PDB file of C-alpha atoms in Angstrom:
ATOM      1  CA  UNK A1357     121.805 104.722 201.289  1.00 84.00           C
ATOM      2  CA  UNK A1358     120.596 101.014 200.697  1.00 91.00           C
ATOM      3  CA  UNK A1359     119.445 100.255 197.257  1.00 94.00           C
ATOM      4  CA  UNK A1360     115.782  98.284 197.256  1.00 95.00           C
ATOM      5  CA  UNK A1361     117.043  96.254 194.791  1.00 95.00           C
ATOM      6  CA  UNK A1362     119.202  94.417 197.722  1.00 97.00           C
ATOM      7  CA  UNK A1363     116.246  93.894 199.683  1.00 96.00           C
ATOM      8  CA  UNK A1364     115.902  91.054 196.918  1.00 94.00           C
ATOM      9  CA  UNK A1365     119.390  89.834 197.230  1.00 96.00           C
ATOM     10  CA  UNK A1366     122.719  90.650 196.451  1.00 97.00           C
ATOM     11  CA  UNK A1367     122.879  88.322 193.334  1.00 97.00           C
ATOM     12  CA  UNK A1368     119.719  89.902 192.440  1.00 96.00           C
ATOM     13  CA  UNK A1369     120.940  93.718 192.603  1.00 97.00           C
ATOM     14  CA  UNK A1370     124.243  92.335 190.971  1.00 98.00           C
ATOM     15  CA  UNK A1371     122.296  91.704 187.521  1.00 96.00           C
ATOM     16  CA  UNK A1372     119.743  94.772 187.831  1.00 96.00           C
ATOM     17  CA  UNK A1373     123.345  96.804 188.265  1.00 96.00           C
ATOM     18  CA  UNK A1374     124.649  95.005 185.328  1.00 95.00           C
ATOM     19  CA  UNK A1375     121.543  96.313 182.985  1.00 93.00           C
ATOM     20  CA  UNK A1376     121.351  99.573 184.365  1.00 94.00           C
ATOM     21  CA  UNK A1377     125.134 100.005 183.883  1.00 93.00           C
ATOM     22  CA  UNK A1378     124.482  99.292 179.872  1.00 88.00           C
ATOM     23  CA  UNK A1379     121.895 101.614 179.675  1.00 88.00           C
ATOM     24  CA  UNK A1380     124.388 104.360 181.258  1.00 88.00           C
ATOM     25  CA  UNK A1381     127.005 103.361 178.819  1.00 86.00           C
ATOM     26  CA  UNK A1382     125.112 104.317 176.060  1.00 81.00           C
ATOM     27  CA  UNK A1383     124.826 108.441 177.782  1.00 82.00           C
ATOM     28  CA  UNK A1384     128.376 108.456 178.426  1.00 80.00           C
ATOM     29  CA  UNK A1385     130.401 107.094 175.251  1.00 77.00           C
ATOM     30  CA  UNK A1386     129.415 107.848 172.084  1.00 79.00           C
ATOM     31  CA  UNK A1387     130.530 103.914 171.051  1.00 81.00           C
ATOM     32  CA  UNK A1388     128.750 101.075 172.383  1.00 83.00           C
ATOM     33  CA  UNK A1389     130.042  99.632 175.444  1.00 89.00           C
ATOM     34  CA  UNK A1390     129.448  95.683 175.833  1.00 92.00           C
ATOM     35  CA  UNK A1391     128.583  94.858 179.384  1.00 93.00           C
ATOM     36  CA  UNK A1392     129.164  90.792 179.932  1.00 95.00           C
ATOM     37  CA  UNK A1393     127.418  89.854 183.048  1.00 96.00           C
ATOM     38  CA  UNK A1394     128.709  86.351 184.506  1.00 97.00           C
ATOM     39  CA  UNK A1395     127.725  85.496 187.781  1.00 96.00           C
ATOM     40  CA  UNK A1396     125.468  82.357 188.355  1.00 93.00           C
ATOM     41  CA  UNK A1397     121.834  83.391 190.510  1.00 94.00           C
ATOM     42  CA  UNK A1398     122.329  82.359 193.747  1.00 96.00           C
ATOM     43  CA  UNK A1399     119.567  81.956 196.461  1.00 96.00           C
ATOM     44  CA  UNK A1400     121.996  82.739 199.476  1.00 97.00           C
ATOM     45  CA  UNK A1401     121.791  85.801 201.659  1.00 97.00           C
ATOM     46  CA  UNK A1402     124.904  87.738 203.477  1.00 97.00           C
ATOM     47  CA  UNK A1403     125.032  90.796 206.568  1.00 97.00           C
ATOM     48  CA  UNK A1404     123.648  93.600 205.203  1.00 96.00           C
ATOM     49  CA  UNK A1405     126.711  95.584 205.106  1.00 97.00           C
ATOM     50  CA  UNK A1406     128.640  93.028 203.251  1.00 98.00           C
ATOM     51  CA  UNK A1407     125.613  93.122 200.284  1.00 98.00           C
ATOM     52  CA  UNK A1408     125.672  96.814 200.738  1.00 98.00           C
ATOM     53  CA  UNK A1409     129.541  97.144 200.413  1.00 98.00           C
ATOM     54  CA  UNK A1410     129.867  94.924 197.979  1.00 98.00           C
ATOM     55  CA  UNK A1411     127.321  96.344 195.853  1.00 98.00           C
ATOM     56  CA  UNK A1412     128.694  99.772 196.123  1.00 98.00           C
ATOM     57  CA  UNK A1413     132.073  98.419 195.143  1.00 98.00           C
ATOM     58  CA  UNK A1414     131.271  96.699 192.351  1.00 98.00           C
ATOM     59  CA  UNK A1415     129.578  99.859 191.400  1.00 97.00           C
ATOM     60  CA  UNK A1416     131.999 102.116 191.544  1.00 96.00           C
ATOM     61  CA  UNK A1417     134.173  99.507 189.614  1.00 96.00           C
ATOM     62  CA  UNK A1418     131.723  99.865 187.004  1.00 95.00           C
ATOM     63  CA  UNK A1419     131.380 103.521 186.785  1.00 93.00           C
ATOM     64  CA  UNK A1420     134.946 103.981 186.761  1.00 91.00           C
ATOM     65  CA  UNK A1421     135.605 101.815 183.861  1.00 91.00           C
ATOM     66  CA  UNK A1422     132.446 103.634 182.236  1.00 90.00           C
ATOM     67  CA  UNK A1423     134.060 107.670 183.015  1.00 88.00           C
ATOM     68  CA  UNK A1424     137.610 106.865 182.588  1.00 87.00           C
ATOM     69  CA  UNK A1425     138.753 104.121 181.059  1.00 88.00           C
ATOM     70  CA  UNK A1426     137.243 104.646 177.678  1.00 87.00           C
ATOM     71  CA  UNK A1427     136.416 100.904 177.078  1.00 90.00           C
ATOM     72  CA  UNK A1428     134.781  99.160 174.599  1.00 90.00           C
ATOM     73  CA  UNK A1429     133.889  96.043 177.258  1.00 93.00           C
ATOM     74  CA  UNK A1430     133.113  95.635 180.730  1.00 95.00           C
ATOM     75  CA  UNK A1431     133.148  92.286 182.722  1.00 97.00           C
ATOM     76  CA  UNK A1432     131.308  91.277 185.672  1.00 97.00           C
ATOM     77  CA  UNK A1433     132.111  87.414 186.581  1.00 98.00           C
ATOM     78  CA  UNK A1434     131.941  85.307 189.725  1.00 97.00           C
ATOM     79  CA  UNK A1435     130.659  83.513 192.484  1.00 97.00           C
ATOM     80  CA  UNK A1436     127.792  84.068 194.871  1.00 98.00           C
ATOM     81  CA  UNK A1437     128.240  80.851 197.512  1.00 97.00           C
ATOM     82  CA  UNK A1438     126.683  80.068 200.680  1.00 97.00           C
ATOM     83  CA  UNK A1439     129.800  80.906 202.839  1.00 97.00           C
ATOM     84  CA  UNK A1440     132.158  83.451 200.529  1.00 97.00           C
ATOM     85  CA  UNK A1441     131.947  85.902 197.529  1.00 98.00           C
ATOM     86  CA  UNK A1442     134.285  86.236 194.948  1.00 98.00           C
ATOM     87  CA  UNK A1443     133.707  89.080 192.010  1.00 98.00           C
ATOM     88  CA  UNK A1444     135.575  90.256 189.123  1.00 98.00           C
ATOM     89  CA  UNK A1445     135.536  93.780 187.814  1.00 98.00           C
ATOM     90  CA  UNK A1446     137.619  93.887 183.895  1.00 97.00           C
ATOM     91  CA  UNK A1447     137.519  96.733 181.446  1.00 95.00           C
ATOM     92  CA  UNK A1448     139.256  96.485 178.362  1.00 93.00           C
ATOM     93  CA  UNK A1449     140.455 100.270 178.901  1.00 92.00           C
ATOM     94  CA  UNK A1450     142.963 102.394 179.096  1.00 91.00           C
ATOM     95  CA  UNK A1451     144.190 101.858 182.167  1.00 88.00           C
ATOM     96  CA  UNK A1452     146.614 103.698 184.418  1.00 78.00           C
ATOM     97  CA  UNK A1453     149.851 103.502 186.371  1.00 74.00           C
ATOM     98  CA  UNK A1454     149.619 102.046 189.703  1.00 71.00           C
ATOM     99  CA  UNK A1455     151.997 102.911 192.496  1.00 63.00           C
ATOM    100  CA  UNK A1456     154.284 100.499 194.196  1.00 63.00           C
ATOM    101  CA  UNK A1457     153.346 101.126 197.960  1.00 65.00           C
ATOM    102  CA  UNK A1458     149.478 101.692 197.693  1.00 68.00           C
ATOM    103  CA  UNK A1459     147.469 102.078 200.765  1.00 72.00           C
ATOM    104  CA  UNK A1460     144.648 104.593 201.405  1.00 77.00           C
ATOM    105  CA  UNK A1461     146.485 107.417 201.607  1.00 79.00           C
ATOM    106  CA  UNK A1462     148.329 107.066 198.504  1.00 75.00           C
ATOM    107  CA  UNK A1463     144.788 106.687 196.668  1.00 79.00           C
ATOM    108  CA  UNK A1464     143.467 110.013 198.357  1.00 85.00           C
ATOM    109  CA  UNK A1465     146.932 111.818 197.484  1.00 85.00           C
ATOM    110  CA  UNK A1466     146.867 110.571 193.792  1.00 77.00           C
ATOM    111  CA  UNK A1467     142.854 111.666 193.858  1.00 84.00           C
ATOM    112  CA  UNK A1468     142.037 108.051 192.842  1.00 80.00           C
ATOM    113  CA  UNK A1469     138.344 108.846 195.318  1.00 90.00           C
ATOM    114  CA  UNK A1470     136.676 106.143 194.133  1.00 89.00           C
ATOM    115  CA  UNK A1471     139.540 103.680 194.600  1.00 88.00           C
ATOM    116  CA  UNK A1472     139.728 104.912 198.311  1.00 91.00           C
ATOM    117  CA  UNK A1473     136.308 103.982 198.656  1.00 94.00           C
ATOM    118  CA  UNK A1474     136.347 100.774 197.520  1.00 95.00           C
ATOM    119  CA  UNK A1475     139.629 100.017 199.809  1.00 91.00           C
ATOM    120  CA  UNK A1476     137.388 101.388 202.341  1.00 93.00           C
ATOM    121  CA  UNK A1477     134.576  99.814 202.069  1.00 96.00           C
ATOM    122  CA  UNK A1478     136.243  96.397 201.602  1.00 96.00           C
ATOM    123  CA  UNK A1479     138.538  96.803 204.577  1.00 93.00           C
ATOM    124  CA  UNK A1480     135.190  97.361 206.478  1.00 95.00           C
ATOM    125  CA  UNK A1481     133.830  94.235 205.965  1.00 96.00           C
ATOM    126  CA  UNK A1482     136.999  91.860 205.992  1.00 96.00           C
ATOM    127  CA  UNK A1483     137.659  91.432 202.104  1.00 96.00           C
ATOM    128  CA  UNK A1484     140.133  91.323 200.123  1.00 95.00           C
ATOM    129  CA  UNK A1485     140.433  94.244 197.268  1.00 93.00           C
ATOM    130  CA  UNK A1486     143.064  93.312 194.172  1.00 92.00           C
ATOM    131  CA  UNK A1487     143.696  95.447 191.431  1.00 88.00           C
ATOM    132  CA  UNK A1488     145.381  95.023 188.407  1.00 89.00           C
ATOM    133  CA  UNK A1489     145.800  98.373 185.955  1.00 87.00           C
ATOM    134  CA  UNK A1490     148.300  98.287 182.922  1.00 80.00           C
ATOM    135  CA  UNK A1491     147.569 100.566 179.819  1.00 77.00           C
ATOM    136  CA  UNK A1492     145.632  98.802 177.536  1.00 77.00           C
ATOM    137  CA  UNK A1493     144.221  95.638 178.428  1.00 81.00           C
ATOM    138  CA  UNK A1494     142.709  97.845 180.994  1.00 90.00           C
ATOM    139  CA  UNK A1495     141.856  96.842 184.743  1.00 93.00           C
ATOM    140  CA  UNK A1496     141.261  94.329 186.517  1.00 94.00           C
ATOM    141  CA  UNK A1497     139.165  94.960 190.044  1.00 95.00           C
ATOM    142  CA  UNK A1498     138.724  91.425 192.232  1.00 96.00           C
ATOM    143  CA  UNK A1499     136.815  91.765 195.436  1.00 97.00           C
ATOM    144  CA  UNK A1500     136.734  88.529 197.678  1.00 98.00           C
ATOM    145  CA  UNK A1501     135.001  87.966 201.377  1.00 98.00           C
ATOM    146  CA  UNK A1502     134.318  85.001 203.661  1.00 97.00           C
ATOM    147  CA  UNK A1503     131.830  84.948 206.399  1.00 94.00           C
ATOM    148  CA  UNK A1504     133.889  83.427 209.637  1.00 88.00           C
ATOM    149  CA  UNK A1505     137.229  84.537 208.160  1.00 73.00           C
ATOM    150  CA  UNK A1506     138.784  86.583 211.379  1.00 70.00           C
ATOM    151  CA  UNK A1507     139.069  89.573 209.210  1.00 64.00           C
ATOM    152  CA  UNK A1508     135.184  89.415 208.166  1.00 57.00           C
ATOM    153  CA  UNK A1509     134.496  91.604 211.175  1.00 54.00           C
ATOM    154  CA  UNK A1510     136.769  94.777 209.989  1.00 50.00           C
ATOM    155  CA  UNK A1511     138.484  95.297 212.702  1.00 44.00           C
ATOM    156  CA  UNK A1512     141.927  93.841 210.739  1.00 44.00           C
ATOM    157  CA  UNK A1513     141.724  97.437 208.724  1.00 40.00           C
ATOM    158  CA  UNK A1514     145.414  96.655 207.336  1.00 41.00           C
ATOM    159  CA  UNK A1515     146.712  94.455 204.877  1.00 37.00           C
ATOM    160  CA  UNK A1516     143.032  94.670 202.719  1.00 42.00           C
ATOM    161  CA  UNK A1517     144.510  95.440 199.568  1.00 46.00           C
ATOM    162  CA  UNK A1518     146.692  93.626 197.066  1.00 47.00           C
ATOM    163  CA  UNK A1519     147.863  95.634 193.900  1.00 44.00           C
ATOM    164  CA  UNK A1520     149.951  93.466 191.410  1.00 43.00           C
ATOM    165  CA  UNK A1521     151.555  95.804 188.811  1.00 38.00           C
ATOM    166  CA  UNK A1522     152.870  94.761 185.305  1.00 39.00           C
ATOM    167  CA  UNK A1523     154.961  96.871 182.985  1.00 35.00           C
TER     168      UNK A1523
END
């Protein structure tokens, strides 16, 4: 399902996603949960399924860091240009232990669902999905795409995810 708010633009549903996600904070933790929103407006339009994917990705970024991560500040920064996207994900939370070989199987095996999703859904549209995760300073979810990049189609469904792990 499409949310109306991208019929407005993805920079547009970016920020409304942003409030909304403050006002859940406040049902789900019983401490405030400072939500830093830091990506410039931006006029410029993308295929629908990259605004949709993205959208849902940064989304489920959100709510993870919101029902697991038990942090105290969420992070939404980056770039909205004519020709790429770049967006950062970072929760001061918990955390967890990354694997060393993770692909999509090893996020469905370890029930990390919403991790598999957002591998999935940026392999779809040709971007490139990094995650960081240590205990405490939290995680670290960086979603990039370019239109014309050879991958941009989704048909190059490997290689879509880099996970850099620290001890």
């Amino acid at each position: 399902i499409r949310p109306n708010t991208l019929n407005i633009g993805l920079s547009n549903a970016l920020e409304e996603l942003a409030d909304e996600i403050s006002a859940q904070a406040a049902n789900i933790k019983p401490t405030p949960v400072n939500v830093f929103y830091q990506v410039s407006p931006s006029p410029f339009r993308y295929p629908e399924d990259v605004e949709l994917h993205f959208y849902r990705i940064v989304q489920q970024a959100c709510q993870n860091a919101l029902k697991h991560a038990q942090a105290d500040s969420l992070t939404l920064v980056g770039s909205l240009d004519e020709d790429s996207i770049h967006l950062i994900v970072r929760d001061d939370g918990v955390g967890f232990k990354l694997g060393r070989h993770l692909d999509l199987s090893w996020f469905l095996v370890n029930k990390h669902y919403g991790l598999a999703g957002m591998y999935e859904r940026a392999a779809l549209i040709g971007a490139t999905l990094k995650i960081q995760s240590t205990p405490y300073p939290g995680t670290k979810i960086e979603i990039y795409w370019q239109r014309n990049h050879p991958s941009a189609d989704g048909r190059d469904f490997e290689n879509k995810i880099d996970v850099r792990l620290k001890a």
